[in-house]
Short mmCIF file of C-alpha atoms in Angstrom, two decimals:
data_model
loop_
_atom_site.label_atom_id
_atom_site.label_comp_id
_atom_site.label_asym_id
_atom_site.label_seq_id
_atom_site.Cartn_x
_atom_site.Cartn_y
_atom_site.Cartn_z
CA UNK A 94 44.50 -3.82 42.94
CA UNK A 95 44.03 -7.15 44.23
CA UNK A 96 42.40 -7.91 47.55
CA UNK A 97 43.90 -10.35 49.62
CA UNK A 98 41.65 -13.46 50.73
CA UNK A 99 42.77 -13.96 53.95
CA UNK A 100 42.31 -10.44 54.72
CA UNK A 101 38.76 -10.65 53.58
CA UNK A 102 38.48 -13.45 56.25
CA UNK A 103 40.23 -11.13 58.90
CA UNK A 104 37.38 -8.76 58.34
CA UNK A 105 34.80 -10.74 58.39
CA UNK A 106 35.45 -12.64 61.45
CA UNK A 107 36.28 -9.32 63.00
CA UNK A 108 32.38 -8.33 62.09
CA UNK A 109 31.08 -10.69 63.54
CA UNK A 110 29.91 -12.33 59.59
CA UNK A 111 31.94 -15.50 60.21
CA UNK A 112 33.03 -17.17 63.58
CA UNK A 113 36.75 -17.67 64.38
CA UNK A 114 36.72 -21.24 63.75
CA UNK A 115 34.91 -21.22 60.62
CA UNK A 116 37.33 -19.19 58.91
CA UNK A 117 39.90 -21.25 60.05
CA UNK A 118 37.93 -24.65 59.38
CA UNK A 119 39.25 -26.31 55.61
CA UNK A 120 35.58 -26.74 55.00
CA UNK A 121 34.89 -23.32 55.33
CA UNK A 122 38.28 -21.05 53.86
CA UNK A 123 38.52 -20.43 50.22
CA UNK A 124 41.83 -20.02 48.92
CA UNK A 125 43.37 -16.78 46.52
CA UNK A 126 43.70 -19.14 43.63
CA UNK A 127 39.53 -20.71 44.48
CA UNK A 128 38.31 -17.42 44.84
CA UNK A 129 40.08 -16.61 41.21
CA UNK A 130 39.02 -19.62 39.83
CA UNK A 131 35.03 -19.38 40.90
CA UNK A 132 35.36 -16.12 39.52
CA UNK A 133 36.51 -17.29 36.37
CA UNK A 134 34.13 -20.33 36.38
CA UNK A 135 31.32 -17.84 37.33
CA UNK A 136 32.39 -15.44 34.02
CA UNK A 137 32.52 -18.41 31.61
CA UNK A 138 28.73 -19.82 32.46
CA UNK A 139 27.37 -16.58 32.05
CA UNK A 140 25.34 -16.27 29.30
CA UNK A 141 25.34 -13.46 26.99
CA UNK A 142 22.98 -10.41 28.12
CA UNK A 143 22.88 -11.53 31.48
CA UNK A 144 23.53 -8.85 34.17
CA UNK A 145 24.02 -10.46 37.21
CA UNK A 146 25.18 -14.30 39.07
CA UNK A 147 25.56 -15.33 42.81
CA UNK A 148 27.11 -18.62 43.93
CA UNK A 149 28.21 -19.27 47.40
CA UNK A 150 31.84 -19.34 48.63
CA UNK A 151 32.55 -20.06 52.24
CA UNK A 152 29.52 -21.26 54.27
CA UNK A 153 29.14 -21.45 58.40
CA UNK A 154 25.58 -23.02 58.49
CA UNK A 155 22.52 -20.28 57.19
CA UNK A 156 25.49 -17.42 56.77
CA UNK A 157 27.40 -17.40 53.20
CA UNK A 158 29.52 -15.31 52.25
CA UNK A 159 29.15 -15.00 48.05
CA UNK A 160 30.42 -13.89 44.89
CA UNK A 161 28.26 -11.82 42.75
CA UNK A 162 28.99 -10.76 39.59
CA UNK A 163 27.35 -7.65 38.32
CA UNK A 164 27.85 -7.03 34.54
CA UNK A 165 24.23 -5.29 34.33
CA UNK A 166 22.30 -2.65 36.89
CA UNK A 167 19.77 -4.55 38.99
CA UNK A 168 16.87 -3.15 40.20
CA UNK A 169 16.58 -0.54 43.48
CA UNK A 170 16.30 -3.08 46.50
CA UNK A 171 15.57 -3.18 50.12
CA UNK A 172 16.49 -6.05 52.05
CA UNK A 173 13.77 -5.48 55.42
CA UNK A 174 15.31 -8.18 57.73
CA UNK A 175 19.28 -8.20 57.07
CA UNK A 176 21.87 -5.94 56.60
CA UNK A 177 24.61 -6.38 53.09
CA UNK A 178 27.98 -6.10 53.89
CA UNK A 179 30.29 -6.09 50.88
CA UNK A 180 34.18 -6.08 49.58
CA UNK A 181 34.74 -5.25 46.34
CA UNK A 182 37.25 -7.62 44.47
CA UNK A 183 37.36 -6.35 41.30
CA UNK A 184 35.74 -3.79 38.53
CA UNK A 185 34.27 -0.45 39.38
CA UNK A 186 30.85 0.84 39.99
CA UNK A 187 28.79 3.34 42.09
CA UNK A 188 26.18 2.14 45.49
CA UNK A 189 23.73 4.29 45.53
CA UNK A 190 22.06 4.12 49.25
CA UNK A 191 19.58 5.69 51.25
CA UNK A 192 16.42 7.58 49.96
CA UNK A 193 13.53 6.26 49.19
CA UNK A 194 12.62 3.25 47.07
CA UNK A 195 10.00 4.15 44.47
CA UNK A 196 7.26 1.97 43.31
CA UNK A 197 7.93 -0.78 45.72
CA UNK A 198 7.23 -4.53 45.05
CA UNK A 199 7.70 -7.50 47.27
CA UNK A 200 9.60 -9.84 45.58
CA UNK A 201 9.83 -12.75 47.89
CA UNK A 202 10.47 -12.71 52.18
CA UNK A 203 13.80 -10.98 52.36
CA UNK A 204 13.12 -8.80 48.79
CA UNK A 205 11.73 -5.64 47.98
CA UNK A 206 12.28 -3.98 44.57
CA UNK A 207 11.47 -0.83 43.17
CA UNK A 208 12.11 1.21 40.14
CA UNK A 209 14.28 3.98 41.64
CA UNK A 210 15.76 5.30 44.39
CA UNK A 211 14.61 9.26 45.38
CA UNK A 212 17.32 10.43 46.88
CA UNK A 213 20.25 8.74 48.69
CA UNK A 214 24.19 9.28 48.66
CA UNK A 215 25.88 8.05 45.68
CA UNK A 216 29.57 6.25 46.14
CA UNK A 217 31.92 5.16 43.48
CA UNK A 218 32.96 1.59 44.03
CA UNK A 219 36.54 -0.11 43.54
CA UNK A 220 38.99 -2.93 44.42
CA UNK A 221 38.91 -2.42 47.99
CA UNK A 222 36.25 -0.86 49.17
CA UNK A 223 34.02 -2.50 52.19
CA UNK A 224 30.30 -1.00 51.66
CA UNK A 225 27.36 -1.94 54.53
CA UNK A 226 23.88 -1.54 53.86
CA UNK A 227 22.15 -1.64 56.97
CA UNK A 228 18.68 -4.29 56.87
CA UNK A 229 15.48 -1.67 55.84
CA UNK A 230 17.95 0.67 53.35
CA UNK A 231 17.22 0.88 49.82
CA UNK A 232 20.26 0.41 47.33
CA UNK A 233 21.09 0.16 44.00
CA UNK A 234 24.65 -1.33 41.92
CA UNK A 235 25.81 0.83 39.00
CA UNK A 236 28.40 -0.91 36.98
CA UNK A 237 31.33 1.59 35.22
CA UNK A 238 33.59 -1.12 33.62
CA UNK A 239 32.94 -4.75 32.20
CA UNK A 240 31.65 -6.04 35.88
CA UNK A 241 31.60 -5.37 39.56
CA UNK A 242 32.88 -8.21 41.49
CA UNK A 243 31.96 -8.33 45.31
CA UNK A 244 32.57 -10.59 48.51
CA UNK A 245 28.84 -10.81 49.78
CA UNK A 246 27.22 -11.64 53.00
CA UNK A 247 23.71 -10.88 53.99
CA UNK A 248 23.20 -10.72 58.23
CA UNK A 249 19.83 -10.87 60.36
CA UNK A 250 19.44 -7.01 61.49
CA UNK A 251 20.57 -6.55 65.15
CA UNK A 252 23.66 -8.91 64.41
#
């Protein structure tokens, strides 16, 4: 199943991740075919063994919306300040959300990582599928198939 772009835009204007005009601005829409070919660009730089890439799409100042690439599990994460909304493009894989993140580690400002998540509701993941992770909840990508593709935007909390 393919997702369609400019629904992806629809929705995220309608939650508030982009502003009307910036989805409508040139400077800040990304075609069907650009989001196909970053993918593709994105796949090809990859090295081998590595498990994950993020590069930025559309952009309306500090919010982006990305495209990451999951081809590995990361590690358990809590984002404290901002909430993850997500649409999956392509691939298949399980969220695991909720719980509590074990062995936590501050990775930077905005990171936390642990080594497992205790607890939590598991969901399978596929084309299609809009996941939010409100800011302060610990989560965790599984990957099922050759990669996970998502749509990716991180908000402040409260936005």
């Amino acid at each position: 199943m393919r997702v369609s772009v400019r629904k992806i835009a629809a929705a995220l204007v309608l939650g508030g991740l982009l502003p009307l005009g910036a989805a409508m601005a040139q400077t800040d829409f990304a075609s069907a075919t650009e989001v196909r070919a970053q993918i593709a660009a994105m796949l090809s730089e990859m090295k081998p063994g590595q498990g994950f890439m993020w590069r930025p799409l559309v952009r309306d100042g500090a919010r982006v919306a990305a495209i990451e690439i999951w081809k590995k599990p990361g590690r358990p994460a809590v984002h404290p300040a901002e909430a993850e909304y997500a649409i999956v493009l392509e691939g298949h894989g399980e969220l695991l959300s909720g719980g509590t993140l074990v062995a936590p580690e501050k990775r930077s400002e905005g990171l936390i990582e642990g080594t497992e998540i205790s607890g939590g509701t598991k969901r399978t993941l596929a084309p299609g599928d809009v996941l939010l992770v409100p800011a302060g909840v610990p989560h965790w990508f599984g990957i099922t198939g050759e990669r996970l593709v998502l749509l990716g935007t991180k908000m402040p909390a409260g936005r």
